[in-house]
Amino acid sequence: MVLCQGGEGDAAPAAGGQEPEVPPGREDGPGAVQPCPAPGVEAAGAEERRACGCCSGMSWPFCCEAPGAKKKAACPGLGLFYTVLSAFLFSVASLFLKKIEDVHSVEVSAFRCVFQMAFVLPGLIYYKTGFLGPKGKRIFLFFRGFLGSTAMVLLYYAYQVMPLADATVITFTSPVFTSLLAWIFLKEKYSLWDVLFTLFAVTGVILIARPPFLFGSHVTGIEGSYSDHLKGTIAAIASTLSAASTIVILRKVGKSVHYFLSIWYYAVIGLIGCVIALFVLNEWRLPHCGRDRVFLILIGLLGLGGQIFLTKALQIEKAGPVSIMRTMDVVFAFILQVLFLNHIPTWWTVGGALCVVASSSGTAIRKWRHSVKKAKQREI
């Protein structure tokens, strides 16, 4: 059998370890061997075959999809399922963090960074990306690692000193702050809708923090003292701002740096910073209980698994639906808090959650529609 030209070339990976682009409509993936039609034979539907660009010997649309159409996922909704699974894994990891006793949040973050490094190191070696990255991008990678690890430490601290659902809800203000920072530093458009979503997010945070000058001196539904609750709220907001800054930096860097290298900086700088902070605070200690040691390992594995499934979801699904489906993290946080922590959220927390979810979902939907509109304009 004669092979079509390019059959073996498609099977070879592109430079940098990335998969080659699949021609539109080729259903059996890159590198598939296709039989060519006999020379000189002009079957019915030859124009469709030429427009389609395949040589399967079948007329369009039976051979493949329409020209320019994107290849459909093998399983519809698989990306959204990965997103829900990712949210569940992150929520369970947060629950285990609440169950750990006498282990500082910085130490938990250090263990998480170790798991990240163990996962990323083989990828760096396989893709031959190096460990430092391009010279012009190293400063951005450094700040990405510093801000990303700072966000993780602050979030873990917030989880430890305030209700699980409250801390989780505050983190979902990240898309709103990302839009604001992108407007300031990247000169991206910031419309009245973005202002409205920002106000919704701020309202949600106020309902969760419940400052005494607005809600009185007797604040209910918090863990421990109000002082710890306020510290956790400030830490969660600072974590959200750090995470939003990280996203802006990643947008600035673009695709010029492999994502494994970005995670590597995050893990290495985070581990170095955590070790220094532990010696300064004199908080380094091995967990006294065997259960806490198991929880530390599970937090690392679950966090890594959640990140993998979220990455897979973004590879096969648009960012808009993924961002909206990620709000399931809030639902899981409420459920786990009630079932395993015996802490029923107050109506203030529920109201704040609704405000924040509406804000983040509105931001995601607006950006999704904007990207779809731009894609249609490019096609025209």
Short mmCIF file of C-alpha atoms in Angstrom, two decimals:
data_model
loop_
_atom_site.label_atom_id
_atom_site.label_comp_id
_atom_site.label_asym_id
_atom_site.label_seq_id
_atom_site.Cartn_x
_atom_site.Cartn_y
_atom_site.Cartn_z
CA MET A 1 0.00 0.00 0.00
CA VAL A 2 1.28 3.47 -0.86
CA LEU A 3 1.44 5.89 2.04
CA CYS A 4 0.21 9.45 1.72
CA GLN A 5 2.87 12.12 1.88
CA GLY A 6 3.29 13.39 5.43
CA GLY A 7 1.97 10.25 7.10
CA GLU A 8 5.19 9.59 8.99
CA GLY A 9 6.04 13.24 9.42
CA ASP A 10 2.89 13.80 11.41
CA ALA A 11 3.93 11.10 13.84
CA ALA A 12 7.14 12.87 14.80
CA PRO A 13 6.83 15.31 17.71
CA ALA A 14 7.45 18.94 17.05
CA ALA A 15 10.38 20.84 18.49
CA GLY A 16 10.12 21.49 22.18
CA GLY A 17 8.27 18.28 22.89
CA GLN A 18 4.87 19.58 21.82
CA GLU A 19 2.47 17.56 19.77
CA PRO A 20 2.06 18.62 16.14
CA GLU A 21 -1.08 20.34 15.00
CA VAL A 22 -3.66 17.87 13.73
CA PRO A 23 -5.05 18.73 10.28
CA PRO A 24 -8.74 19.63 10.48
CA GLY A 25 -10.96 16.61 10.28
CA ARG A 26 -8.38 13.87 10.70
CA GLU A 27 -10.23 11.69 13.15
CA ASP A 28 -7.61 9.06 13.87
CA GLY A 29 -5.01 11.51 15.21
CA PRO A 30 -1.52 12.47 14.14
CA GLY A 31 0.63 9.96 12.38
CA ALA A 32 -2.28 7.94 11.00
CA VAL A 33 -1.56 6.07 7.76
CA GLN A 34 -4.09 6.83 5.03
CA PRO A 35 -4.55 4.95 1.72
CA CYS A 36 -4.28 7.23 -1.31
CA PRO A 37 -6.72 6.96 -4.21
CA ALA A 38 -5.50 5.28 -7.34
CA PRO A 39 -3.67 7.63 -9.71
CA GLY A 40 -5.80 9.11 -12.45
CA VAL A 41 -9.11 8.07 -10.91
CA GLU A 42 -11.59 10.93 -10.52
CA ALA A 43 -14.44 9.76 -8.28
CA ALA A 44 -17.54 11.76 -7.52
CA GLY A 45 -16.96 14.43 -4.92
CA ALA A 46 -13.36 15.21 -5.90
CA GLU A 47 -13.88 18.90 -5.20
CA GLU A 48 -14.92 18.12 -1.64
CA ARG A 49 -11.84 15.94 -1.17
CA ARG A 50 -9.54 18.72 -2.35
CA ALA A 51 -11.25 21.27 -0.13
CA CYS A 52 -11.05 18.92 2.79
CA GLY A 53 -7.38 18.17 2.24
CA CYS A 54 -7.49 14.46 3.05
CA CYS A 55 -6.82 11.49 0.82
CA SER A 56 -9.05 8.87 2.37
CA GLY A 57 -10.87 8.21 -0.91
CA MET A 58 -14.24 9.20 0.60
CA SER A 59 -16.21 12.32 -0.17
CA TRP A 60 -16.83 15.00 2.44
CA PRO A 61 -18.50 14.99 4.97
CA PHE A 62 -18.05 11.23 5.43
CA CYS A 63 -14.27 11.35 5.50
CA CYS A 64 -13.85 14.13 8.04
CA GLU A 65 -15.35 17.34 9.36
CA ALA A 66 -15.88 20.58 7.51
CA PRO A 67 -12.79 22.60 6.59
CA GLY A 68 -11.63 24.77 9.46
CA ALA A 69 -13.81 23.02 12.02
CA LYS A 70 -12.18 22.14 15.31
CA LYS A 71 -11.71 18.49 16.16
CA LYS A 72 -14.38 17.44 18.64
CA ALA A 73 -13.44 15.87 21.93
CA ALA A 74 -13.69 12.11 22.06
CA CYS A 75 -16.10 12.38 24.98
CA PRO A 76 -18.36 15.46 25.22
CA GLY A 77 -18.15 17.07 28.62
CA LEU A 78 -14.91 15.32 29.55
CA GLY A 79 -13.15 18.64 30.18
CA LEU A 80 -15.90 19.78 32.55
CA PHE A 81 -15.73 16.43 34.36
CA TYR A 82 -11.98 16.93 34.82
CA THR A 83 -12.71 20.40 36.23
CA VAL A 84 -15.20 19.04 38.78
CA LEU A 85 -12.76 16.28 39.74
CA SER A 86 -10.00 18.86 40.15
CA ALA A 87 -12.23 21.00 42.40
CA PHE A 88 -13.08 17.95 44.51
CA LEU A 89 -9.41 17.00 44.97
CA PHE A 90 -8.48 20.56 45.97
CA SER A 91 -11.36 20.66 48.46
CA VAL A 92 -10.40 17.34 50.06
CA ALA A 93 -6.79 18.57 50.35
CA SER A 94 -8.10 21.68 52.14
CA LEU A 95 -10.12 19.46 54.47
CA PHE A 96 -7.02 17.44 55.40
CA LEU A 97 -5.22 20.71 56.05
CA LYS A 98 -7.91 21.63 58.57
CA LYS A 99 -7.47 18.24 60.25
CA ILE A 100 -3.70 18.59 60.72
CA GLU A 101 -2.61 19.58 64.24
CA ASP A 102 0.53 21.44 65.34
CA VAL A 103 1.95 21.86 61.83
CA HIS A 104 2.49 25.40 60.57
CA SER A 105 1.04 26.38 57.18
CA VAL A 106 4.55 27.24 55.95
CA GLU A 107 5.71 23.69 56.63
CA VAL A 108 2.71 22.26 54.80
CA SER A 109 3.58 24.52 51.85
CA ALA A 110 7.17 23.22 51.91
CA PHE A 111 5.93 19.62 51.62
CA ARG A 112 3.68 20.67 48.74
CA CYS A 113 6.65 22.24 46.93
CA VAL A 114 8.66 19.02 47.34
CA PHE A 115 5.90 17.06 45.58
CA GLN A 116 5.79 19.65 42.82
CA MET A 117 9.53 19.39 42.25
CA ALA A 118 9.44 15.59 42.18
CA PHE A 119 6.74 15.73 39.50
CA VAL A 120 8.21 18.49 37.34
CA LEU A 121 11.89 17.42 37.33
CA PRO A 122 11.42 14.42 34.97
CA GLY A 123 9.42 16.65 32.62
CA LEU A 124 12.20 19.24 32.48
CA ILE A 125 14.71 16.53 31.64
CA TYR A 126 12.46 14.95 29.02
CA TYR A 127 11.60 18.21 27.23
CA LYS A 128 15.15 19.58 27.64
CA THR A 129 13.91 23.00 28.73
CA GLY A 130 16.80 23.70 31.10
CA PHE A 131 16.39 24.88 34.67
CA LEU A 132 16.74 28.66 34.27
CA GLY A 133 14.79 29.55 31.15
CA PRO A 134 15.45 32.31 28.59
CA LYS A 135 17.55 35.20 29.92
CA GLY A 136 14.93 37.83 29.15
CA LYS A 137 12.21 35.89 30.98
CA ARG A 138 14.02 34.88 34.16
CA ILE A 139 12.95 37.95 36.14
CA PHE A 140 9.30 37.24 35.27
CA LEU A 141 9.73 33.59 36.21
CA PHE A 142 11.26 34.59 39.53
CA PHE A 143 8.32 36.84 40.43
CA ARG A 144 5.92 34.17 39.20
CA GLY A 145 7.52 31.69 41.58
CA PHE A 146 7.69 34.14 44.47
CA LEU A 147 4.11 35.39 44.16
CA GLY A 148 2.72 31.92 43.47
CA SER A 149 4.38 30.37 46.51
CA THR A 150 3.36 33.36 48.65
CA ALA A 151 -0.25 32.86 47.57
CA MET A 152 -0.05 29.20 48.58
CA VAL A 153 1.37 29.92 52.06
CA LEU A 154 -1.19 32.66 52.76
CA LEU A 155 -4.06 30.48 51.57
CA TYR A 156 -2.97 27.57 53.77
CA TYR A 157 -2.79 29.95 56.74
CA ALA A 158 -6.30 31.20 55.97
CA TYR A 159 -7.58 27.62 55.82
CA GLN A 160 -6.14 26.93 59.27
CA VAL A 161 -7.55 29.94 61.14
CA MET A 162 -10.96 30.51 59.51
CA PRO A 163 -13.87 28.36 58.28
CA LEU A 164 -13.07 26.31 55.19
CA ALA A 165 -15.97 27.67 53.14
CA ASP A 166 -15.14 31.30 53.99
CA ALA A 167 -11.52 31.00 52.85
CA THR A 168 -12.52 29.12 49.68
CA VAL A 169 -15.09 31.74 48.71
CA ILE A 170 -12.61 34.60 49.07
CA THR A 171 -10.16 32.87 46.73
CA PHE A 172 -12.78 32.98 43.98
CA THR A 173 -12.46 36.73 43.75
CA SER A 174 -9.23 36.08 41.82
CA PRO A 175 -10.75 36.57 38.30
CA VAL A 176 -12.02 40.02 39.31
CA PHE A 177 -8.63 41.13 40.64
CA THR A 178 -6.95 39.61 37.60
CA SER A 179 -9.03 41.82 35.30
CA LEU A 180 -8.17 44.88 37.41
CA LEU A 181 -4.42 44.16 37.43
CA ALA A 182 -4.43 43.34 33.70
CA TRP A 183 -6.03 46.74 33.07
CA ILE A 184 -3.34 48.47 35.15
CA PHE A 185 -0.23 46.62 33.92
CA LEU A 186 -1.17 45.11 30.54
CA LYS A 187 -3.52 47.92 29.38
CA GLU A 188 -6.35 45.45 28.81
CA LYS A 189 -9.90 46.75 28.52
CA TYR A 190 -11.75 47.36 31.79
CA SER A 191 -15.44 48.04 31.24
CA LEU A 192 -18.36 49.02 33.44
CA TRP A 193 -19.23 45.33 33.69
CA ASP A 194 -15.84 44.69 35.28
CA VAL A 195 -16.52 47.49 37.79
CA LEU A 196 -19.86 45.88 38.65
CA PHE A 197 -18.27 42.45 39.12
CA THR A 198 -15.58 44.01 41.32
CA LEU A 199 -18.26 45.59 43.53
CA PHE A 200 -20.02 42.22 43.81
CA ALA A 201 -16.74 40.56 44.87
CA VAL A 202 -15.99 43.23 47.47
CA THR A 203 -19.52 42.89 48.85
CA GLY A 204 -19.07 39.13 49.17
CA VAL A 205 -15.79 39.56 51.05
CA ILE A 206 -17.39 42.08 53.44
CA LEU A 207 -20.24 39.67 54.17
CA ILE A 208 -17.71 36.96 55.01
CA ALA A 209 -15.34 39.16 57.04
CA ARG A 210 -18.23 40.88 58.86
CA PRO A 211 -16.28 43.82 60.32
CA PRO A 212 -17.61 44.87 63.75
CA PHE A 213 -18.16 48.49 62.71
CA LEU A 214 -20.82 47.22 60.26
CA PHE A 215 -22.12 44.06 61.96
CA GLY A 216 -21.66 44.91 65.64
CA SER A 217 -19.31 43.51 68.26
CA HIS A 218 -20.99 40.07 68.46
CA VAL A 219 -20.02 38.22 65.28
CA THR A 220 -21.34 34.66 64.95
CA GLY A 221 -20.32 31.73 62.78
CA ILE A 222 -16.54 32.13 63.06
CA GLU A 223 -13.85 29.76 64.32
CA GLY A 224 -11.96 30.88 67.41
CA SER A 225 -11.57 34.58 68.04
CA TYR A 226 -12.58 37.35 65.68
CA SER A 227 -8.94 38.45 65.62
CA ASP A 228 -7.93 35.14 64.00
CA HIS A 229 -10.89 35.36 61.65
CA LEU A 230 -9.79 38.83 60.54
CA LYS A 231 -6.18 37.66 60.08
CA GLY A 232 -7.40 34.76 57.97
CA THR A 233 -9.53 37.08 55.85
CA ILE A 234 -6.58 39.41 55.24
CA ALA A 235 -4.37 36.41 54.38
CA ALA A 236 -6.98 35.04 51.95
CA ILE A 237 -7.33 38.43 50.21
CA ALA A 238 -3.53 38.80 49.98
CA SER A 239 -3.34 35.25 48.59
CA THR A 240 -5.93 36.12 45.96
CA LEU A 241 -4.05 39.26 44.94
CA SER A 242 -0.79 37.27 44.69
CA ALA A 243 -2.51 34.61 42.56
CA ALA A 244 -4.00 37.29 40.30
CA SER A 245 -0.56 38.89 39.91
CA THR A 246 0.83 35.48 38.96
CA ILE A 247 -1.74 35.13 36.19
CA VAL A 248 -0.87 38.60 34.86
CA ILE A 249 2.82 37.64 34.80
CA LEU A 250 2.04 34.41 32.95
CA ARG A 251 0.08 36.41 30.38
CA LYS A 252 3.08 38.70 29.97
CA VAL A 253 5.42 35.76 29.45
CA GLY A 254 3.01 34.04 27.06
CA LYS A 255 3.98 30.80 25.37
CA SER A 256 7.67 31.61 25.17
CA VAL A 257 8.33 29.57 28.34
CA HIS A 258 7.34 25.94 28.82
CA TYR A 259 4.71 25.51 31.53
CA PHE A 260 6.87 22.89 33.29
CA LEU A 261 9.57 25.54 33.75
CA SER A 262 7.01 27.91 35.24
CA ILE A 263 5.93 25.28 37.78
CA TRP A 264 9.59 24.50 38.50
CA TYR A 265 10.28 28.12 39.52
CA TYR A 266 7.14 28.04 41.64
CA ALA A 267 8.27 24.91 43.50
CA VAL A 268 11.97 25.80 43.93
CA ILE A 269 11.46 29.39 45.06
CA GLY A 270 8.57 28.31 47.26
CA LEU A 271 10.65 25.60 48.95
CA ILE A 272 13.60 27.96 49.55
CA GLY A 273 11.31 30.64 50.95
CA CYS A 274 9.46 28.17 53.17
CA VAL A 275 12.67 26.73 54.61
CA ILE A 276 14.01 30.22 55.41
CA ALA A 277 10.68 31.24 56.99
CA LEU A 278 10.58 28.08 59.11
CA PHE A 279 14.04 28.72 60.54
CA VAL A 280 13.20 32.37 61.23
CA LEU A 281 9.91 31.48 62.91
CA ASN A 282 11.43 28.40 64.59
CA GLU A 283 8.38 26.42 63.52
CA TRP A 284 10.06 23.44 61.86
CA ARG A 285 8.95 20.17 63.45
CA LEU A 286 7.96 16.72 62.31
CA PRO A 287 4.32 15.88 63.04
CA HIS A 288 3.96 14.04 66.32
CA CYS A 289 1.07 11.92 65.08
CA GLY A 290 1.30 9.35 62.30
CA ARG A 291 -2.08 10.54 61.04
CA ASP A 292 -0.72 14.05 60.44
CA ARG A 293 2.16 12.62 58.40
CA VAL A 294 -0.32 10.74 56.22
CA PHE A 295 -2.33 13.94 55.81
CA LEU A 296 0.78 15.82 54.68
CA ILE A 297 1.47 13.22 51.99
CA LEU A 298 -2.18 13.21 50.91
CA ILE A 299 -2.24 17.02 50.67
CA GLY A 300 0.73 16.90 48.32
CA LEU A 301 -0.74 14.11 46.18
CA LEU A 302 -4.24 15.59 46.05
CA GLY A 303 -2.93 19.06 45.23
CA LEU A 304 -0.80 17.61 42.45
CA GLY A 305 -3.72 15.55 41.13
CA GLY A 306 -6.01 18.58 41.17
CA GLN A 307 -3.47 20.58 39.20
CA ILE A 308 -3.06 17.79 36.63
CA PHE A 309 -6.81 17.42 36.05
CA LEU A 310 -7.25 21.19 35.81
CA THR A 311 -4.49 21.34 33.19
CA LYS A 312 -6.11 18.48 31.27
CA ALA A 313 -9.46 20.28 31.40
CA LEU A 314 -7.97 23.46 29.94
CA GLN A 315 -6.37 21.43 27.14
CA ILE A 316 -9.67 20.03 25.84
CA GLU A 317 -12.21 22.65 26.94
CA LYS A 318 -12.55 26.42 26.62
CA ALA A 319 -11.39 28.53 29.54
CA GLY A 320 -14.84 30.10 30.09
CA PRO A 321 -16.76 26.91 30.94
CA VAL A 322 -13.82 25.66 33.01
CA SER A 323 -13.79 28.87 35.07
CA ILE A 324 -17.51 28.62 35.69
CA MET A 325 -17.37 24.93 36.61
CA ARG A 326 -14.53 25.63 39.04
CA THR A 327 -17.09 27.29 41.31
CA MET A 328 -17.96 23.72 42.32
CA ASP A 329 -15.00 24.12 44.66
CA VAL A 330 -17.21 26.39 46.78
CA VAL A 331 -20.00 23.79 46.82
CA PHE A 332 -17.61 21.03 47.89
CA ALA A 333 -16.14 23.29 50.59
CA PHE A 334 -19.60 23.90 52.08
CA ILE A 335 -20.46 20.19 51.98
CA LEU A 336 -17.18 19.01 53.51
CA GLN A 337 -17.33 21.68 56.20
CA VAL A 338 -20.78 20.53 57.30
CA LEU A 339 -20.09 16.78 57.08
CA PHE A 340 -16.60 16.51 58.54
CA LEU A 341 -16.01 19.72 60.52
CA ASN A 342 -19.50 20.04 62.04
CA HIS A 343 -19.53 23.74 61.19
CA ILE A 344 -22.74 25.03 59.60
CA PRO A 345 -22.17 28.21 57.54
CA THR A 346 -24.15 31.30 58.46
CA TRP A 347 -26.48 33.08 56.08
CA TRP A 348 -23.89 35.86 55.85
CA THR A 349 -21.40 33.37 54.44
CA VAL A 350 -23.98 31.99 52.01
CA GLY A 351 -24.81 35.51 50.84
CA GLY A 352 -21.15 36.35 50.42
CA ALA A 353 -20.60 33.12 48.49
CA LEU A 354 -23.44 33.97 46.10
CA CYS A 355 -21.99 37.43 45.48
CA VAL A 356 -18.49 36.10 44.81
CA VAL A 357 -19.68 33.21 42.61
CA ALA A 358 -21.87 35.60 40.59
CA SER A 359 -18.90 37.95 40.22
CA SER A 360 -16.39 35.30 39.12
CA SER A 361 -18.91 33.57 36.83
CA GLY A 362 -19.89 36.87 35.23
CA THR A 363 -16.25 37.74 34.61
CA ALA A 364 -15.59 34.30 33.07
CA ILE A 365 -18.70 34.43 30.84
CA ARG A 366 -17.88 37.92 29.62
CA LYS A 367 -14.30 37.03 28.72
CA TRP A 368 -15.46 33.79 27.10
CA ARG A 369 -17.96 35.62 24.88
CA HIS A 370 -15.31 38.21 24.03
CA SER A 371 -12.84 35.51 22.94
CA VAL A 372 -15.51 33.75 20.84
CA LYS A 373 -16.39 37.04 19.17
CA LYS A 374 -12.74 37.73 18.33
CA ALA A 375 -12.33 34.20 16.94
CA LYS A 376 -15.33 34.71 14.62
CA GLN A 377 -13.92 38.03 13.46
CA ARG A 378 -10.61 36.38 12.59
CA GLU A 379 -12.43 33.71 10.59
CA ILE A 380 -14.27 36.40 8.62
#
